[in-house]
mmCIF file of C-alpha atoms in Angstrom:
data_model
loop_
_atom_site.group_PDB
_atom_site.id
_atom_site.type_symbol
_atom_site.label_atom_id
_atom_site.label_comp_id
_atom_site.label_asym_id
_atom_site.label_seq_id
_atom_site.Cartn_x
_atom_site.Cartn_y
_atom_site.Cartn_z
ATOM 1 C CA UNK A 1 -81.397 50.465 -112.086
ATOM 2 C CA UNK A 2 -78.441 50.155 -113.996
ATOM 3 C CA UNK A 3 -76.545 53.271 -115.049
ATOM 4 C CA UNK A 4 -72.745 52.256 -114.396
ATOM 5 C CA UNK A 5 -70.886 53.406 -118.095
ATOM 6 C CA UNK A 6 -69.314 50.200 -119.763
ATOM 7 C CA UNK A 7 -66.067 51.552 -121.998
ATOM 8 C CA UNK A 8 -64.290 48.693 -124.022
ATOM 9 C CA UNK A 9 -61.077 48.174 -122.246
ATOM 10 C CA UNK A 10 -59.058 47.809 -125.554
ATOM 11 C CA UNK A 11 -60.222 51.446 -126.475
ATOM 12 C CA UNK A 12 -59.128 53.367 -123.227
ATOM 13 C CA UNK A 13 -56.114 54.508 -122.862
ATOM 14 C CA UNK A 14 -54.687 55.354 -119.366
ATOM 15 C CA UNK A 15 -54.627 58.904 -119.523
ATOM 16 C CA UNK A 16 -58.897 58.985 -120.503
ATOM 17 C CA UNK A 17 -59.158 56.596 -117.425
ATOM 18 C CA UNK A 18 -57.566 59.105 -115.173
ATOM 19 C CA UNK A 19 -59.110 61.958 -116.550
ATOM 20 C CA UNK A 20 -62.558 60.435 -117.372
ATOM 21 C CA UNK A 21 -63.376 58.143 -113.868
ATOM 22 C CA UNK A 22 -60.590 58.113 -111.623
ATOM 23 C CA UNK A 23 -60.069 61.657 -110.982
ATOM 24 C CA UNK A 24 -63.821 62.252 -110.756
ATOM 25 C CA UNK A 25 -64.550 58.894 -108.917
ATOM 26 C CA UNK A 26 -66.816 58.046 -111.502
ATOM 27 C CA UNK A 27 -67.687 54.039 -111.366
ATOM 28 C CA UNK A 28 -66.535 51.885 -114.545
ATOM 29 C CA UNK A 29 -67.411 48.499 -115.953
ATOM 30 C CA UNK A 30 -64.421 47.095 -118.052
ATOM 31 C CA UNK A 31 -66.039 43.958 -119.781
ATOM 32 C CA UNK A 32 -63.139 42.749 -121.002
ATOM 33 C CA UNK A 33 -60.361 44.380 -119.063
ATOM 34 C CA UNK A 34 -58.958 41.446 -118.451
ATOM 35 C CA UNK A 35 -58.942 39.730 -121.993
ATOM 36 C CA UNK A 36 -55.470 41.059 -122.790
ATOM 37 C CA UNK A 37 -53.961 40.578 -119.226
ATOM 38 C CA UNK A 38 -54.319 37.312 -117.981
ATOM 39 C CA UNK A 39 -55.370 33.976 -118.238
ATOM 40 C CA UNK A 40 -57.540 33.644 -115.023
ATOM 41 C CA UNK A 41 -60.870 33.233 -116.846
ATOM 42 C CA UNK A 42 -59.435 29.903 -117.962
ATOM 43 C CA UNK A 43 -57.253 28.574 -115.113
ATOM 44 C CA UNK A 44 -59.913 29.739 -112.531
ATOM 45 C CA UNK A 45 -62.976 27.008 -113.414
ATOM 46 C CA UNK A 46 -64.053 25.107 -110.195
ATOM 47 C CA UNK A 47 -62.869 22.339 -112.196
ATOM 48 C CA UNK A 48 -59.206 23.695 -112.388
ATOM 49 C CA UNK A 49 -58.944 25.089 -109.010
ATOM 50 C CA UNK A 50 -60.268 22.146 -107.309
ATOM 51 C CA UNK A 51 -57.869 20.152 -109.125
ATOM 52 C CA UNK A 52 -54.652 22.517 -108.564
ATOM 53 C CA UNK A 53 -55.441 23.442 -105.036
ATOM 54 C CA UNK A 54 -57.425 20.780 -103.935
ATOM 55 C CA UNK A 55 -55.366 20.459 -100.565
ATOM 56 C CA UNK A 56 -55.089 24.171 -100.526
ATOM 57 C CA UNK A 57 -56.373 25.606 -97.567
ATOM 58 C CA UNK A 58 -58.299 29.744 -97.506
ATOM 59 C CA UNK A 59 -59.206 31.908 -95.527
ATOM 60 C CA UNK A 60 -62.940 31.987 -95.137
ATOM 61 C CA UNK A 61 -63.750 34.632 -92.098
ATOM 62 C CA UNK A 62 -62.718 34.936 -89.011
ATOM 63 C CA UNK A 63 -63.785 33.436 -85.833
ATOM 64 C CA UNK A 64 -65.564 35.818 -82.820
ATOM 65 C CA UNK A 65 -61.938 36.051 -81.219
ATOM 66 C CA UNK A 66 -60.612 37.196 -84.613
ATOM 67 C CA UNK A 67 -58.490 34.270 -85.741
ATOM 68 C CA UNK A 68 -58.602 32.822 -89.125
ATOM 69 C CA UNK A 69 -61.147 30.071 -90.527
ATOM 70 C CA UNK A 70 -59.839 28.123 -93.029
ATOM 71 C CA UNK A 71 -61.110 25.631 -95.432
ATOM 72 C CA UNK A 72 -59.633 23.509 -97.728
ATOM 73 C CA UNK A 73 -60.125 24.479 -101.582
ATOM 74 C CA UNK A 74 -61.557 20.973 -102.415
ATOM 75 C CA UNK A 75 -63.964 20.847 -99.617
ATOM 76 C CA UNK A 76 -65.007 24.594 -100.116
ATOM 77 C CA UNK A 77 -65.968 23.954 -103.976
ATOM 78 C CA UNK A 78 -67.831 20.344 -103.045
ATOM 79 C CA UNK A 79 -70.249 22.932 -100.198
ATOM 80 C CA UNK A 80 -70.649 25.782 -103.394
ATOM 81 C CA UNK A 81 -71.960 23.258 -105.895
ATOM 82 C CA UNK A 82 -74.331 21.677 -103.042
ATOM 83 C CA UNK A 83 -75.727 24.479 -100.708
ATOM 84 C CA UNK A 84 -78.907 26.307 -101.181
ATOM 85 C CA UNK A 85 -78.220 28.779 -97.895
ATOM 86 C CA UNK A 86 -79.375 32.625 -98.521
ATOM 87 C CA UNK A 87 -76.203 33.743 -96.433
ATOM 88 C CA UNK A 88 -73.241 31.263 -97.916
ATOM 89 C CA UNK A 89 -69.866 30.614 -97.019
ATOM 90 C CA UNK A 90 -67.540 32.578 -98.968
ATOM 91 C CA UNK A 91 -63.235 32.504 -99.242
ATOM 92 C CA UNK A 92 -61.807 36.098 -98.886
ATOM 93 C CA UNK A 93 -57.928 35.292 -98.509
ATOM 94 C CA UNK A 94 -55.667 38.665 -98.184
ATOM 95 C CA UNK A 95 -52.629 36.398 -97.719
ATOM 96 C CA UNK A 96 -52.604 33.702 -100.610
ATOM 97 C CA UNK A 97 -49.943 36.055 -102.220
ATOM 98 C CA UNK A 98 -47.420 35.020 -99.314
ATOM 99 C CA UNK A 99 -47.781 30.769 -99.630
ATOM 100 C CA UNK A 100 -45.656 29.017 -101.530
ATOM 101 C CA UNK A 101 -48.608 27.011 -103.273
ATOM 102 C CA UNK A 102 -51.381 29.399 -103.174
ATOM 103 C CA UNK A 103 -49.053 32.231 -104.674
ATOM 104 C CA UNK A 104 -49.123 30.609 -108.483
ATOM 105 C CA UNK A 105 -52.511 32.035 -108.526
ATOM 106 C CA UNK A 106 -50.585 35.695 -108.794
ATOM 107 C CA UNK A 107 -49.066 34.257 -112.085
ATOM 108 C CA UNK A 108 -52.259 33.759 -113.890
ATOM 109 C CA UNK A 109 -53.553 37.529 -114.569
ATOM 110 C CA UNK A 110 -51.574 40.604 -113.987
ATOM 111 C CA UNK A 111 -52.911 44.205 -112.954
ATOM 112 C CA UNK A 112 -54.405 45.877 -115.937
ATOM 113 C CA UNK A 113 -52.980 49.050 -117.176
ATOM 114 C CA UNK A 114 -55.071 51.255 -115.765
ATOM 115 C CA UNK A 115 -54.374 50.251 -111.920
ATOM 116 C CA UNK A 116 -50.587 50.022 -111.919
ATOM 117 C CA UNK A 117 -50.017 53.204 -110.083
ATOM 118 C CA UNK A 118 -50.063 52.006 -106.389
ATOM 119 C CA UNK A 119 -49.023 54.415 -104.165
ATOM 120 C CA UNK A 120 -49.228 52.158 -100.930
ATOM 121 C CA UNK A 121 -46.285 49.954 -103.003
ATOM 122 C CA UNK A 122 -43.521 52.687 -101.527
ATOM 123 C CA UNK A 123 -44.550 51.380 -98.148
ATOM 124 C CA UNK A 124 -42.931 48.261 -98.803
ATOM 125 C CA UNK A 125 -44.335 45.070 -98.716
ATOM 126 C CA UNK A 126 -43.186 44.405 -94.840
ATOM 127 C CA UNK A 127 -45.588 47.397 -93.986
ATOM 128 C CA UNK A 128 -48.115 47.234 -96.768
ATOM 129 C CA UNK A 129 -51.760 47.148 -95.639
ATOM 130 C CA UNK A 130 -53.631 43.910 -97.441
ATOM 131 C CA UNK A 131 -54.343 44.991 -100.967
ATOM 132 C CA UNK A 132 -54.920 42.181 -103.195
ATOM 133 C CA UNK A 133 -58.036 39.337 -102.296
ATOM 134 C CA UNK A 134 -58.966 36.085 -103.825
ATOM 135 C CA UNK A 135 -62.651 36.126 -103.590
ATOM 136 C CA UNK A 136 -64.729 33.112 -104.165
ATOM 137 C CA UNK A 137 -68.670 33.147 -103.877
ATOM 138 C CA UNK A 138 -71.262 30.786 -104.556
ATOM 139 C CA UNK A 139 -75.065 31.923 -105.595
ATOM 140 C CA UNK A 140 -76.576 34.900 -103.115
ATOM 141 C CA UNK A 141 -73.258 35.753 -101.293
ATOM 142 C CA UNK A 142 -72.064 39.102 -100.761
ATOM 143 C CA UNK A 143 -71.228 41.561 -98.601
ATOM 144 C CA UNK A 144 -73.211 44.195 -96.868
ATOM 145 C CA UNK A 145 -72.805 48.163 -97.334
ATOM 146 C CA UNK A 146 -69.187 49.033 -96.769
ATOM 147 C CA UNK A 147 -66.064 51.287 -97.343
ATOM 148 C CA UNK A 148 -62.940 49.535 -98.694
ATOM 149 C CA UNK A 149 -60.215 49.152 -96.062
ATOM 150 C CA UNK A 150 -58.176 52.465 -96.009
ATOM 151 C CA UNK A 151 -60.953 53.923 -98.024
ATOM 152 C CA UNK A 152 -59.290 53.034 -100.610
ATOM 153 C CA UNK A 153 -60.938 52.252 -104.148
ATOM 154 C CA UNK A 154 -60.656 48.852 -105.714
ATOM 155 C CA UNK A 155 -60.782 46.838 -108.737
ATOM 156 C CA UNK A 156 -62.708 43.178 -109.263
ATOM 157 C CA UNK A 157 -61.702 40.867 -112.008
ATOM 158 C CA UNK A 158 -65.694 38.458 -112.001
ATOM 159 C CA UNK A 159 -63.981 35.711 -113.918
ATOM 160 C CA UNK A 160 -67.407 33.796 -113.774
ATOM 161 C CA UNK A 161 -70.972 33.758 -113.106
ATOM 162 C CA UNK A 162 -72.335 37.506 -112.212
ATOM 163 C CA UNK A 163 -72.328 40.271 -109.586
ATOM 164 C CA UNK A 164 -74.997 42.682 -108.480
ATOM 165 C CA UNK A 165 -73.504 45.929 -107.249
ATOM 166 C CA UNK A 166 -74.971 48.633 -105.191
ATOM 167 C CA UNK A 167 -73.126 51.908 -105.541
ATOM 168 C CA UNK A 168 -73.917 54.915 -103.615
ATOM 169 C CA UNK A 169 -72.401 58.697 -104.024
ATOM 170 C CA UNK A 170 -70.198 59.612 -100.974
ATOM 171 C CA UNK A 171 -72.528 62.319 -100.033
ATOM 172 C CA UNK A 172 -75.122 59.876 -99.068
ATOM 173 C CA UNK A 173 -76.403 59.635 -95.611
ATOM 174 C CA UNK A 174 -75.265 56.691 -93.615
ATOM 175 C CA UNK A 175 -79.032 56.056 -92.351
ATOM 176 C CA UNK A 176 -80.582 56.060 -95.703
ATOM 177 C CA UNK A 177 -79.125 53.034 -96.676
ATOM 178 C CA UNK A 178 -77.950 50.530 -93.024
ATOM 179 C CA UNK A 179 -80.315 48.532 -93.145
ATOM 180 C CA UNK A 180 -81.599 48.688 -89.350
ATOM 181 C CA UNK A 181 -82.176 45.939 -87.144
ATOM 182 C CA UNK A 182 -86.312 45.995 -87.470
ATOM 183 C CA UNK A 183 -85.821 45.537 -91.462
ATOM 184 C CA UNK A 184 -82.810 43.025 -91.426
ATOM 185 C CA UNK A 185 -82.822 41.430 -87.685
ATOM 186 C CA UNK A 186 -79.765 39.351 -87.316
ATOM 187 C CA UNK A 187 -78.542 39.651 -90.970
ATOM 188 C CA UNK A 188 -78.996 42.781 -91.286
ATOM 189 C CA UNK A 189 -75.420 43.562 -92.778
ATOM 190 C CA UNK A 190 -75.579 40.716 -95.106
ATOM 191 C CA UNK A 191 -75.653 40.315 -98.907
ATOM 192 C CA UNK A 192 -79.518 38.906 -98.857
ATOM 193 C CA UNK A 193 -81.230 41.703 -96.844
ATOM 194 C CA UNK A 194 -80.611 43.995 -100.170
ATOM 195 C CA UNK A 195 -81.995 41.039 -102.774
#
């Protein structure tokens, strides 16, 4: 069931998006909130980043003693447009903002209007928590039931293909929707257990 409100982005103004969503916590869809920000939807084809950060290497999870995995940009789009796995590799990179190469990618959108006021900026950036992601996801990846870090909220930018969200009301009860080990076995916190 979808019943997520869609508002043009072009016809909101910052105050009705505080008033309106943010204030109640009330889930939006933006379809184009990004068509007067940035240029990502154009700079971000496999075919562009593949060429501009071929050699680049992302963070793609971490291994069971918590260090990064890494994988080169090239070699991560060449497994998306072959693998047919229910449970994919995906790149979720908190730190791309910091490298001198992988940083450009800051310069092709910019935060739309209605997220500029970040409280966690007066921390400064030495002390800031992650809280900006380049995600990357081939075909039936995803992410099981969570909280954002902090509990904070967030904002996606899909600059391609789709995503299926699952949104529940805080007042939920956790064990109406973990998926326990009986239903899910070993993936039972991944993206394919809810398809």
């Amino acid at each position: 069931m979808d019943n997520v409100e869609r508002t043009d982005a072009l016809q909101l103004s910052v105050e009705e998006f505080v008033e309106q969503y943010e204030t109640p916590y009330k889930p939006l869809v933006l379809p184009n909130g990004l068509s007067q920000e940035g240029q990502s939807a154009q700079k971000w084809t496999l075919e562009c980043l593949k060429r501009k950060y071929r050699n680049q290497k992302f963070k793609r999870g971490e291994d069971k003693d918590g260090y990064s995995m890494k994988m080169k940009m090239g070699c991560y789009i060449e497994y998306t447009e072959s693998t047919h796995n229910d449970s994919p590799l995906y790149i979720f990179d908190s730190s791309y903002g910091q490298h001198p190469q992988r940083r450009k990618l800051l310069e092709d959108h910019k935060v739309p209007k209605f997220f500029t006021n970040d409280l966690l900026q007066f921390t400064g950036e030495k002390h800031r928590p992650p809280y900006r992601r380049f995600v990357m996801e081939p075909p039936s990846s995803g992410t099981g039931i969570h909280i954002d870090p902090l509990g904070t909220s967030a904002w996606d930018a899909l600059v391609q293909g789709y995503k299926r969200w699952c949104l529940f009301p805080t007042s939920m009860p956790r064990e109406l929707i973990k998926v326990t080990h009986e239903e899910g076995g070993n993936q039972q916190d991944e993206a394919i257990t809810w398809v």
